[in-house]
Amino acid sequence: DSGVTQTPKHLITATGQRVTLRCSPRSGDLSVYWYQQSLDQGLQFLIHYYNGEERAKGNILERFSAQQFPDLHSELNLSSLELGDSALYFCASSPDPRGGGETQYFGPGTRLLVL
Amino acid sequence: AQKVTQAQTEISVVEKEDVTLDCVYETRDTTYYLFWYKQPPSGELVFLIRRNSFDEQNEISGRYSWNFQKSTSSFNFTITASQVVDSAVYFCALSDLLVVGRDDKIIFGKGTRLHILP
């Protein structure tokens, strides 16, 4: 158990809908990263937050947004969903503020299926 | 542009054999991080190692070892005396950030699927 939790584990929704994925980092970790893993695109870095501030954006679509709250949990919002958004979404946490923290601890992922 | 290439899509070896997974990267930055991650069949991602570009020393952790060579832009991963539990997809990645405050991005290779046959 990495100490990182993600909810929900599975999500099935329809095209055009909006969903919110939640991530709680390990206690004390200030950095949260979001990744998307799909068959087409492989593993992609989406966004990095450190202590509530956005640090960097990777290949994140404009339809997607994220936030890190004062209690350090993070939410990834996906809107106007398309079939191609079906993927496994991972979050990871790290005590390191830099990109690709010294050690990243991954959550179990949220599997999103858009029908 | 940054790029990570894992040319080996899939490898199968018999248990107890040694196996090396190749990773070649491209970057214009002089300071960067390289990573390896493991994704077993259960699907979770496991962070294995981070190496910064200043440190070319090889690293060994149990049966795992990593060979970083800046001259060939490679960061190869070797498993010695492989075991069935090593069966997984392994990803190599590159991050160009070493300084807080700069934009940081993490670029992944497409992964190498490793089968360890009993």
Coordinates of N, CA and C in Angstrom, one line a residue, chain B residues 3-113:
Chain B
K3 N 12.7 13.2 -25.9 CA 12.1 11.9 -26.4 C 12.8 10.8 -25.6
V4 N 12.0 9.7 -25.4 CA 12.5 8.5 -24.7 C 12.1 7.4 -25.6
T5 N 13.1 6.6 -26.0 CA 12.8 5.4 -26.8 C 13.2 4.1 -26.1
Q6 N 12.2 3.3 -26.1 CA 12.4 1.9 -25.6 C 12.1 1.0 -26.8
A7 N 13.2 0.6 -27.4 CA 13.1 -0.1 -28.7 C 12.5 -1.5 -28.5
Q8 N 12.7 -2.1 -27.4 CA 12.3 -3.4 -27.1 C 10.8 -3.4 -26.7
T9 N 9.9 -3.8 -27.6 CA 8.5 -3.8 -27.2 C 8.2 -4.9 -26.2
E10 N 8.7 -6.1 -26.5 CA 8.4 -7.2 -25.6 C 9.6 -8.1 -25.6
I11 N 9.9 -8.7 -24.4 CA 11.1 -9.6 -24.2 C 10.6 -10.8 -23.4
S12 N 11.0 -11.9 -23.8 CA 10.8 -13.1 -23.0 C 12.1 -13.8 -22.7
V13 N 12.2 -14.1 -21.4 CA 13.4 -14.9 -21.0 C 13.0 -15.9 -20.0
V14 N 13.8 -16.9 -19.9 CA 13.6 -18.0 -18.9 C 14.1 -17.6 -17.5
E15 N 13.3 -18.0 -16.6 CA 13.7 -17.6 -15.2 C 15.1 -17.9 -14.9
K16 N 15.7 -17.0 -14.1 CA 17.1 -17.1 -13.7 C 18.1 -16.5 -14.7
E17 N 17.6 -16.2 -15.9 CA 18.5 -15.6 -16.9 C 18.6 -14.1 -16.5
D18 N 19.6 -13.4 -17.0 CA 19.8 -12.0 -16.8 C 19.1 -11.3 -18.0
V19 N 18.5 -10.2 -17.8 CA 17.9 -9.5 -18.9 C 18.2 -8.0 -18.8
T20 N 18.4 -7.3 -19.9 CA 18.6 -5.9 -19.9 C 17.6 -5.2 -20.8
L21 N 17.0 -4.2 -20.2 CA 16.0 -3.4 -20.9 C 16.7 -2.1 -21.3
D22 N 16.5 -1.7 -22.6 CA 17.2 -0.6 -23.1 C 16.4 0.7 -23.0
C23 N 17.0 1.8 -22.8 CA 16.3 3.1 -22.8 C 17.3 4.1 -23.4
V24 N 16.9 4.8 -24.4 CA 17.7 5.8 -25.1 C 16.9 7.1 -25.0
Y25 N 17.5 8.2 -24.7 CA 16.7 9.4 -24.5 C 17.4 10.6 -25.3
E26 N 16.5 11.6 -25.6 CA 17.0 12.8 -26.2 C 16.6 14.0 -25.4
T27 N 17.5 14.9 -25.2 CA 17.2 16.1 -24.5 C 18.2 17.2 -24.9
R28 N 17.8 18.4 -24.9 CA 18.8 19.5 -25.1 C 19.3 20.0 -23.8
D29 N 18.7 19.6 -22.7 CA 19.1 20.1 -21.4 C 20.3 19.4 -20.9
T30 N 21.1 20.2 -20.1 CA 22.3 19.5 -19.5 C 22.0 19.0 -18.1
T31 N 20.8 19.4 -17.6 CA 20.4 18.8 -16.3 C 19.1 18.2 -16.4
Y32 N 19.0 17.0 -16.0 CA 17.7 16.3 -16.1 C 17.7 15.1 -15.2
Y33 N 16.5 14.5 -15.1 CA 16.4 13.3 -14.3 C 15.9 12.1 -15.3
L34 N 16.3 10.9 -15.0 CA 15.9 9.7 -15.7 C 15.3 8.8 -14.6
F35 N 14.3 8.1 -15.1 CA 13.5 7.2 -14.2 C 13.2 5.9 -14.8
W36 N 13.0 4.9 -13.9 CA 12.4 3.7 -14.4 C 11.2 3.4 -13.4
Y37 N 10.1 2.9 -14.1 CA 8.9 2.5 -13.4 C 8.5 1.1 -13.8
K38 N 7.9 0.4 -12.9 CA 7.4 -1.0 -13.2 C 5.9 -1.0 -13.1
Q39 N 5.3 -1.7 -14.0 CA 3.8 -1.9 -13.9 C 3.5 -3.4 -14.1
P40 N 3.3 -4.1 -12.9 CA 3.0 -5.5 -13.0 C 1.6 -5.8 -13.5
P41 N 1.3 -7.0 -13.8 CA 0.0 -7.3 -14.4 C -1.2 -6.8 -13.6
S42 N -1.0 -6.6 -12.3 CA -2.1 -6.1 -11.5 C -2.4 -4.6 -11.8
G43 N -1.5 -3.9 -12.5 CA -1.8 -2.6 -13.1 C -1.3 -1.4 -12.3
E44 N -0.8 -1.6 -11.1 CA -0.3 -0.4 -10.4 C 1.0 0.0 -10.9
L45 N 1.4 1.2 -10.7 CA 2.7 1.7 -11.1 C 3.6 1.7 -9.9
V46 N 4.8 1.3 -10.1 CA 5.8 1.3 -9.0 C 7.0 2.1 -9.5
F47 N 7.4 3.1 -8.7 CA 8.6 3.8 -9.0 C 9.8 3.0 -8.6
L48 N 10.8 2.9 -9.5 CA 12.0 2.1 -9.2 C 13.2 2.9 -8.9
I49 N 13.5 3.9 -9.7 CA 14.7 4.7 -9.5 C 14.6 6.0 -10.2
R50 N 15.3 7.0 -9.6 CA 15.6 8.3 -10.2 C 17.1 8.5 -10.2
R51 N 17.5 9.0 -11.4 CA 19.0 9.3 -11.5 C 19.1 10.7 -12.1
N52 N 19.9 11.5 -11.5 CA 20.1 12.8 -12.1 C 21.3 12.8 -13.1
S53 N 21.3 13.8 -14.0 CA 22.3 13.7 -15.1 C 23.7 14.0 -14.6
F54 N 23.9 14.5 -13.4 CA 25.3 14.7 -12.9 C 25.9 13.4 -12.4
D55 N 25.1 12.4 -12.2 CA 25.6 11.2 -11.5 C 25.6 10.0 -12.5
E56 N 26.8 9.7 -13.0 CA 26.9 8.6 -14.0 C 27.3 7.3 -13.4
Q57 N 27.3 7.3 -12.1 CA 27.7 6.0 -11.4 C 26.6 5.0 -11.6
N58 N 27.0 3.8 -11.8 CA 26.0 2.7 -11.9 C 25.4 2.5 -10.6
E59 N 24.1 2.0 -10.6 CA 23.5 1.8 -9.3 C 23.0 0.4 -9.3
I60 N 23.1 -0.2 -8.1 CA 22.7 -1.6 -7.9 C 21.8 -1.7 -6.7
S61 N 20.6 -2.3 -6.9 CA 19.7 -2.5 -5.8 C 19.2 -4.0 -5.8
G62 N 19.9 -4.8 -5.1 CA 19.5 -6.2 -5.1 C 19.8 -6.8 -6.5
R63 N 18.8 -7.4 -7.1 CA 19.0 -8.0 -8.4 C 18.9 -7.0 -9.6
Y64 N 18.5 -5.7 -9.2 CA 18.4 -4.7 -10.2 C 19.6 -3.8 -10.3
S65 N 20.0 -3.5 -11.5 CA 21.1 -2.5 -11.7 C 20.8 -1.6 -12.9
W66 N 21.3 -0.4 -12.8 CA 21.1 0.6 -13.8 C 22.4 1.1 -14.3
N67 N 22.5 1.2 -15.7 CA 23.7 1.7 -16.3 C 23.4 3.0 -17.0
F68 N 23.9 4.1 -16.5 CA 23.7 5.4 -17.1 C 24.9 5.8 -17.9
Q69 N 24.8 6.1 -19.2 CA 25.9 6.6 -20.0 C 25.5 7.8 -20.8
K70 N 26.0 8.9 -20.4 CA 25.6 10.2 -21.1 C 26.2 10.2 -22.5
S71 N 27.3 9.5 -22.7 CA 27.9 9.6 -24.0 C 27.0 8.9 -25.1
T72 N 26.2 8.0 -24.7 CA 25.3 7.3 -25.6 C 23.8 7.6 -25.3
S73 N 23.6 8.6 -24.4 CA 22.3 8.9 -24.0 C 21.4 7.7 -23.7
S74 N 22.0 6.9 -22.8 CA 21.2 5.6 -22.5 C 21.2 5.4 -21.0
F75 N 20.1 4.8 -20.6 CA 19.9 4.5 -19.2 C 19.3 3.1 -19.1
N76 N 20.1 2.1 -19.2 CA 19.6 0.8 -19.3 C 19.5 0.1 -17.9
F77 N 18.5 -0.8 -17.9 CA 18.1 -1.5 -16.7 C 18.3 -3.0 -16.8
T78 N 19.1 -3.6 -15.9 CA 19.4 -5.0 -15.9 C 18.8 -5.7 -14.7
I79 N 18.1 -6.8 -15.0 CA 17.6 -7.6 -13.9 C 18.5 -8.9 -13.9
T80 N 19.1 -9.2 -12.8 CA 20.0 -10.4 -12.7 C 19.2 -11.5 -12.1
A81 N 19.4 -12.7 -12.6 CA 18.7 -13.9 -12.1 C 17.2 -13.6 -12.0
S82 N 16.6 -13.4 -13.1 CA 15.2 -13.0 -13.2 C 14.3 -14.0 -12.5
Q83 N 13.2 -13.4 -12.0 CA 12.2 -14.3 -11.4 C 10.8 -14.0 -12.1
V84 N 9.9 -14.9 -11.9 CA 8.6 -14.8 -12.5 C 7.9 -13.5 -12.1
V85 N 8.2 -13.1 -10.8 CA 7.6 -11.9 -10.3 C 8.1 -10.6 -10.9
D86 N 9.2 -10.8 -11.7 CA 9.7 -9.6 -12.4 C 8.9 -9.3 -13.7
S87 N 8.0 -10.2 -14.1 CA 7.2 -10.0 -15.3 C 6.3 -8.8 -15.1
A88 N 6.5 -7.9 -16.0 CA 5.8 -6.6 -15.9 C 6.1 -5.8 -17.1
V89 N 5.4 -4.6 -17.2 CA 5.8 -3.6 -18.2 C 6.7 -2.6 -17.5
Y90 N 7.8 -2.3 -18.1 CA 8.8 -1.4 -17.5 C 8.9 -0.1 -18.4
F91 N 8.7 1.0 -17.7 CA 8.8 2.3 -18.4 C 10.0 3.1 -18.0
C92 N 10.6 3.7 -19.0 CA 11.7 4.6 -18.7 C 11.1 6.0 -19.0
A93 N 11.6 7.0 -18.2 CA 11.1 8.4 -18.4 C 12.2 9.4 -18.1
L94 N 11.9 10.6 -18.6 CA 12.9 11.7 -18.6 C 12.2 12.9 -18.1
S95 N 12.8 13.7 -17.2 CA 12.3 14.9 -16.7 C 13.4 16.0 -16.8
D96 N 13.1 17.1 -17.3 CA 14.1 18.1 -17.5 C 14.3 19.1 -16.4
L97 N 13.6 18.8 -15.3 CA 13.6 19.8 -14.2 C 14.6 19.5 -13.1
L98 N 15.4 20.4 -12.8 CA 16.2 20.2 -11.6 C 16.0 21.4 -10.7
V99 N 15.4 22.5 -11.2 CA 15.3 23.7 -10.5 C 13.9 24.0 -10.2
V100 N 13.6 24.2 -8.9 CA 12.2 24.6 -8.5 C 11.8 25.8 -9.2
G101 N 10.6 25.8 -9.7 CA 10.1 27.0 -10.4 C 10.1 27.0 -11.9
R102 N 10.9 26.1 -12.4 CA 10.8 25.9 -13.9 C 9.7 25.0 -14.2
D103 N 9.2 25.1 -15.4 CA 8.2 24.1 -15.9 C 8.9 22.8 -15.9
D104 N 8.1 21.8 -15.5 CA 8.7 20.5 -15.5 C 7.8 19.5 -16.2
K105 N 8.3 18.7 -17.0 CA 7.5 17.8 -17.7 C 8.2 16.4 -17.6
I106 N 7.4 15.4 -17.7 CA 8.0 14.0 -17.6 C 7.5 13.3 -18.8
I107 N 8.5 12.8 -19.6 CA 8.3 12.2 -20.8 C 8.5 10.7 -20.7
F108 N 7.6 9.9 -21.0 CA 7.7 8.4 -20.9 C 8.0 7.7 -22.2
G109 N 8.8 6.6 -22.1 CA 8.9 5.7 -23.2 C 7.6 4.9 -23.3
K110 N 7.5 4.1 -24.4 CA 6.3 3.3 -24.6 C 6.3 2.0 -23.8
G111 N 7.4 1.7 -23.1 CA 7.4 0.6 -22.3 C 7.9 -0.7 -22.9
T112 N 8.5 -1.5 -22.1 CA 8.9 -2.9 -22.6 C 8.2 -3.9 -21.7
R113 N 7.5 -4.8 -22.4 CA 6.8 -5.8 -21.7 C 7.7 -7.0 -21.5

